[in-house]
Coordinates of C-alpha atoms in Angstrom, one line a residue:
M1 CA 49.1 -14.8 67.8
R2 CA 49.0 -11.1 69.0
S3 CA 52.2 -10.1 70.8
Y4 CA 52.0 -8.5 74.3
N5 CA 54.5 -6.0 75.6
P6 CA 54.0 -5.5 79.3
D7 CA 54.9 -2.2 81.0
L8 CA 57.6 -3.2 83.4
T9 CA 58.2 0.3 84.8
P10 CA 57.8 0.1 88.6
P11 CA 54.7 2.0 89.9
W12 CA 56.8 4.3 92.0
K13 CA 58.8 5.5 88.9
K14 CA 55.7 6.3 86.8
S15 CA 54.7 9.9 86.4
A16 CA 51.3 10.7 87.7
P17 CA 49.0 12.0 84.9
V18 CA 48.4 15.8 84.8
P19 CA 45.4 17.7 83.5
E20 CA 45.5 19.2 80.0
V21 CA 44.4 22.8 80.0
P22 CA 43.5 24.8 76.9
A23 CA 45.9 27.8 76.4
D24 CA 43.1 30.3 76.2
P25 CA 43.9 34.0 76.0
D26 CA 44.6 35.7 79.3
L27 CA 45.2 32.4 81.1
V28 CA 48.0 33.1 83.7
V29 CA 50.5 30.3 84.0
E30 CA 54.1 29.8 85.1
E31 CA 56.7 28.0 82.9
V32 CA 58.3 25.3 85.1
S33 CA 61.9 25.5 83.9
T34 CA 62.4 29.3 83.9
G35 CA 59.8 30.5 86.4
F36 CA 58.5 33.0 83.9
C37 CA 54.9 33.9 84.8
G38 CA 52.5 35.6 82.4
A39 CA 49.2 35.6 80.6
V40 CA 48.7 33.7 77.3
I41 CA 48.5 36.2 74.4
R42 CA 49.0 33.8 71.5
C43 CA 48.9 30.0 71.0
E44 CA 50.2 28.4 67.8
A45 CA 50.9 24.8 66.8
G46 CA 53.6 23.8 69.2
T47 CA 54.2 27.1 71.0
V48 CA 52.5 29.5 73.4
T49 CA 53.4 33.2 74.0
L50 CA 53.2 34.6 77.5
E51 CA 53.2 38.3 78.5
D52 CA 54.3 39.2 82.1
R53 CA 53.1 42.1 84.1
F54 CA 55.9 44.3 82.7
G55 CA 54.8 43.7 79.1
K56 CA 57.7 41.3 78.3
H57 CA 56.9 38.5 75.9
R58 CA 58.4 35.0 75.9
V59 CA 57.6 32.0 73.7
F60 CA 57.6 28.5 75.1
P61 CA 57.0 25.1 73.5
L62 CA 53.8 23.3 74.5
E63 CA 55.6 20.4 76.3
P64 CA 53.9 17.9 78.6
R65 CA 54.0 19.0 82.3
G66 CA 55.6 22.3 81.2
F67 CA 53.5 24.8 83.2
L68 CA 52.1 25.6 86.6
L69 CA 48.5 26.7 86.9
E70 CA 47.7 28.0 90.4
G71 CA 50.6 25.9 91.7
R72 CA 49.6 22.7 90.0
V73 CA 51.6 21.1 87.1
V74 CA 49.6 21.1 83.9
T75 CA 50.0 20.4 80.2
L76 CA 49.0 23.3 78.0
V77 CA 47.3 22.4 74.8
R78 CA 46.1 24.5 71.9
P79 CA 42.5 25.6 72.3
V80 CA 40.0 23.6 70.1
S81 CA 37.5 26.4 69.6
A82 CA 37.7 28.1 66.2
P83 CA 39.0 31.7 66.5
A84 CA 36.6 34.5 65.8
R85 CA 36.7 35.9 62.3
P86 CA 38.9 39.0 62.4
T87 CA 37.2 42.3 61.8
R88 CA 40.5 44.0 60.9
T89 CA 43.4 43.0 58.6
A90 CA 46.9 42.8 59.9
S91 CA 47.4 46.4 58.7
G92 CA 44.5 47.7 60.8
S93 CA 42.1 48.1 57.8
V94 CA 38.5 46.9 58.0
A95 CA 38.4 43.3 56.9
V96 CA 36.2 42.4 54.0
P97 CA 35.3 38.7 54.4
G98 CA 35.1 36.8 51.1
A99 CA 36.4 39.7 49.1
R100 CA 38.0 38.6 45.8
A101 CA 41.4 39.9 44.7
R102 CA 41.3 42.7 42.2
V103 CA 42.9 42.3 38.8
A104 CA 46.4 43.7 39.1
R105 CA 47.0 47.4 38.4
A106 CA 49.6 48.6 36.0
G107 CA 51.2 50.4 38.9
R108 CA 53.6 48.6 41.2
I109 CA 55.4 48.9 44.5
Y110 CA 59.1 48.0 44.4
V111 CA 61.1 47.1 47.6
E112 CA 64.7 46.3 47.9
G113 CA 64.8 42.6 48.8
R114 CA 62.9 39.4 49.5
H115 CA 62.7 40.1 53.2
D116 CA 61.1 43.5 52.6
A117 CA 58.6 41.9 50.2
E118 CA 57.7 39.2 52.7
L119 CA 57.2 41.7 55.5
V120 CA 54.9 43.9 53.4
E121 CA 52.9 40.8 52.3
R122 CA 52.7 39.7 56.0
V123 CA 51.0 42.9 57.1
W124 CA 49.5 44.5 54.0
G125 CA 48.8 41.4 51.9
D126 CA 45.0 41.5 52.3
D127 CA 44.8 45.2 51.4
L128 CA 47.1 44.9 48.4
R129 CA 45.1 42.1 46.9
I130 CA 41.8 44.0 47.3
E131 CA 43.5 47.1 45.7
G132 CA 45.2 45.0 42.9
V133 CA 48.7 46.2 43.8
V134 CA 51.7 43.9 43.1
V135 CA 54.9 44.1 45.2
E136 CA 58.2 43.1 43.6
Y137 CA 61.7 43.1 45.0
L138 CA 64.8 44.5 43.3
E139 CA 67.8 43.0 45.1
G140 CA 69.1 46.4 45.9
V141 CA 68.7 49.9 44.5
D142 CA 72.0 50.6 42.8
D143 CA 70.4 50.5 39.4
L144 CA 67.2 52.3 40.4
P145 CA 67.2 55.0 37.8
A146 CA 67.5 52.4 35.0
I147 CA 64.9 50.2 36.6
V148 CA 62.4 53.1 36.7
A149 CA 63.1 54.0 33.1
E150 CA 62.5 50.4 32.0
F151 CA 59.2 50.3 33.9
G152 CA 58.0 53.5 32.1
P153 CA 55.8 55.1 34.8
G154 CA 52.8 57.2 33.8
P155 CA 49.6 58.6 35.3
D156 CA 47.9 55.2 34.9
A157 CA 50.9 53.2 35.9
R158 CA 52.4 54.8 39.0
L159 CA 55.5 53.3 40.7
G160 CA 56.2 53.4 44.4
V161 CA 59.6 52.4 45.7
L162 CA 60.6 51.6 49.3
V163 CA 64.3 52.0 50.1
D164 CA 66.2 50.8 53.1
H165 CA 68.4 53.3 55.0
L166 CA 67.1 56.3 53.3
V167 CA 68.7 59.0 55.4
P168 CA 70.5 62.3 54.4
G169 CA 74.0 61.6 53.1
S170 CA 73.6 57.9 52.5
K171 CA 74.3 56.2 49.2
E172 CA 70.6 55.3 49.0
S173 CA 69.6 59.0 49.3
R174 CA 71.9 60.0 46.4
I175 CA 70.4 57.3 44.2
A176 CA 66.8 58.1 45.1
A177 CA 67.5 61.8 44.2
Q178 CA 68.1 60.8 40.6
V179 CA 64.5 59.7 40.2
T180 CA 62.5 62.8 39.3
S181 CA 59.4 61.5 37.5
P182 CA 56.1 62.8 39.0
D183 CA 54.6 59.3 38.6
V184 CA 57.2 57.8 40.9
L185 CA 57.4 58.1 44.7
V186 CA 60.5 57.0 46.4
V187 CA 60.3 56.8 50.2
G188 CA 62.3 54.9 52.8
H189 CA 62.9 54.1 56.4
P190 CA 66.0 54.8 58.4
Y191 CA 67.0 51.2 59.2
I192 CA 70.0 49.5 57.7
D193 CA 67.9 46.4 57.2
V194 CA 64.2 45.8 57.3
W195 CA 64.7 43.4 60.2
E196 CA 65.2 46.4 62.4
A197 CA 61.7 47.7 61.5
V198 CA 60.3 44.9 63.6
K199 CA 59.8 46.0 67.2
P200 CA 62.2 44.3 69.6
S201 CA 59.2 43.7 72.0
A202 CA 57.6 41.5 69.3
L203 CA 60.7 39.3 69.5
G204 CA 61.3 39.3 73.3
I205 CA 64.6 41.2 73.0
P206 CA 65.3 44.5 74.8
A207 CA 66.7 46.2 71.6
W208 CA 68.4 45.6 68.3
P209 CA 72.1 45.4 69.0
A210 CA 74.6 47.9 67.5
V211 CA 76.8 46.4 64.8
P212 CA 80.2 47.9 64.0
R213 CA 80.6 49.7 60.7
G214 CA 82.0 47.4 58.0
Q215 CA 80.5 44.2 59.5
D216 CA 77.6 42.5 57.8
W217 CA 74.6 43.7 59.8
K218 CA 72.5 40.5 59.8
T219 CA 75.5 38.4 60.8
G220 CA 76.5 40.8 63.6
V221 CA 73.0 40.9 65.0
C222 CA 72.7 37.1 65.0
R223 CA 76.1 36.8 66.8
A224 CA 75.2 39.4 69.4
L225 CA 71.8 37.8 70.2
G226 CA 73.0 34.2 70.1
W227 CA 71.0 33.4 66.9
P228 CA 72.5 31.1 64.2
S229 CA 74.7 33.4 62.1
D230 CA 75.2 30.8 59.4
N231 CA 71.6 30.8 58.3
T232 CA 70.1 34.2 58.4
G233 CA 67.3 33.1 56.1
A234 CA 66.0 30.8 58.8
V235 CA 66.4 33.5 61.4
W236 CA 64.3 35.8 59.3
Q237 CA 61.5 33.3 58.9
A238 CA 61.4 33.0 62.7
I239 CA 61.3 36.8 63.0
L240 CA 58.6 37.0 60.4
K241 CA 56.4 34.5 62.3
R242 CA 56.4 36.9 65.3
V243 CA 54.9 39.7 63.2
R244 CA 51.1 39.5 63.7
S245 CA 50.0 43.0 62.7
Y246 CA 51.1 46.6 62.2
K247 CA 51.4 46.8 66.0
D248 CA 54.6 44.8 65.7
L249 CA 56.3 47.2 63.3
E250 CA 58.0 50.6 63.9
P251 CA 56.0 53.7 62.7
E252 CA 58.9 54.7 60.4
L253 CA 58.0 51.8 58.2
L254 CA 54.3 51.8 58.7
G255 CA 53.8 55.3 57.4
R256 CA 56.0 54.8 54.4
V257 CA 54.2 51.7 53.2
E258 CA 50.8 53.3 53.6
E259 CA 52.1 56.3 51.7
L260 CA 53.1 54.1 48.8
I261 CA 49.8 52.3 48.7
D262 CA 47.9 55.6 48.6
F263 CA 50.2 56.9 45.8
V264 CA 49.9 53.9 43.6
T265 CA 46.1 53.5 44.0
A266 CA 45.2 57.2 43.7
P267 CA 42.8 57.9 40.9

């Protein structure tokens, strides 16, 4: 016999149903718990990003009864319509639908660490596959001259290197100066860590905090912003998800990566 579990909740304690509204771009809503009001600029599985009239971004979970629309409580849901095919890649290049990856070139681009490589892939991945450029990470540049010598660069196998904190007088600048091959281009950005190349506005923070000299930069940043300091890898993945295109990165990084791609792919 089939069991029956009656709903014994008194009628006056039951929540009235609320309408489900697709979180379409430019829909203006208010988040009920914070009062943050803004237009939808992005909707992913489980979250929606709002932008207020001052350009500030906030990310909220798509929870039932979580928003007000014209004063009425609603449940935002992810739009069901398929997004239009992008005409540009994340780097701003013209998209080539259906393009196949080119066979990898002999040339390479080296970056310092895994986070650098993941960020370059996030924004320039489509371009690099079409050009046949492979990006590898080094786990630091202390041994850069030896690494370059082992690679054996030449006119048909150029090497581009992206270095963190490449500023006058830094350890990184002294190491980079030891690489003199005409078939190697070493460029860098001024940030201590590639995290800082992500615009604060993309993360909903006013600025990257200053970390005292001698303190681990990632740990100090996480503590200052109230992020988990014992799992910077997870924090990085959350940051990376907020990077949608080149518009979310600082120009000091954008220009250097474009320069390296041009150098490695030049005939």
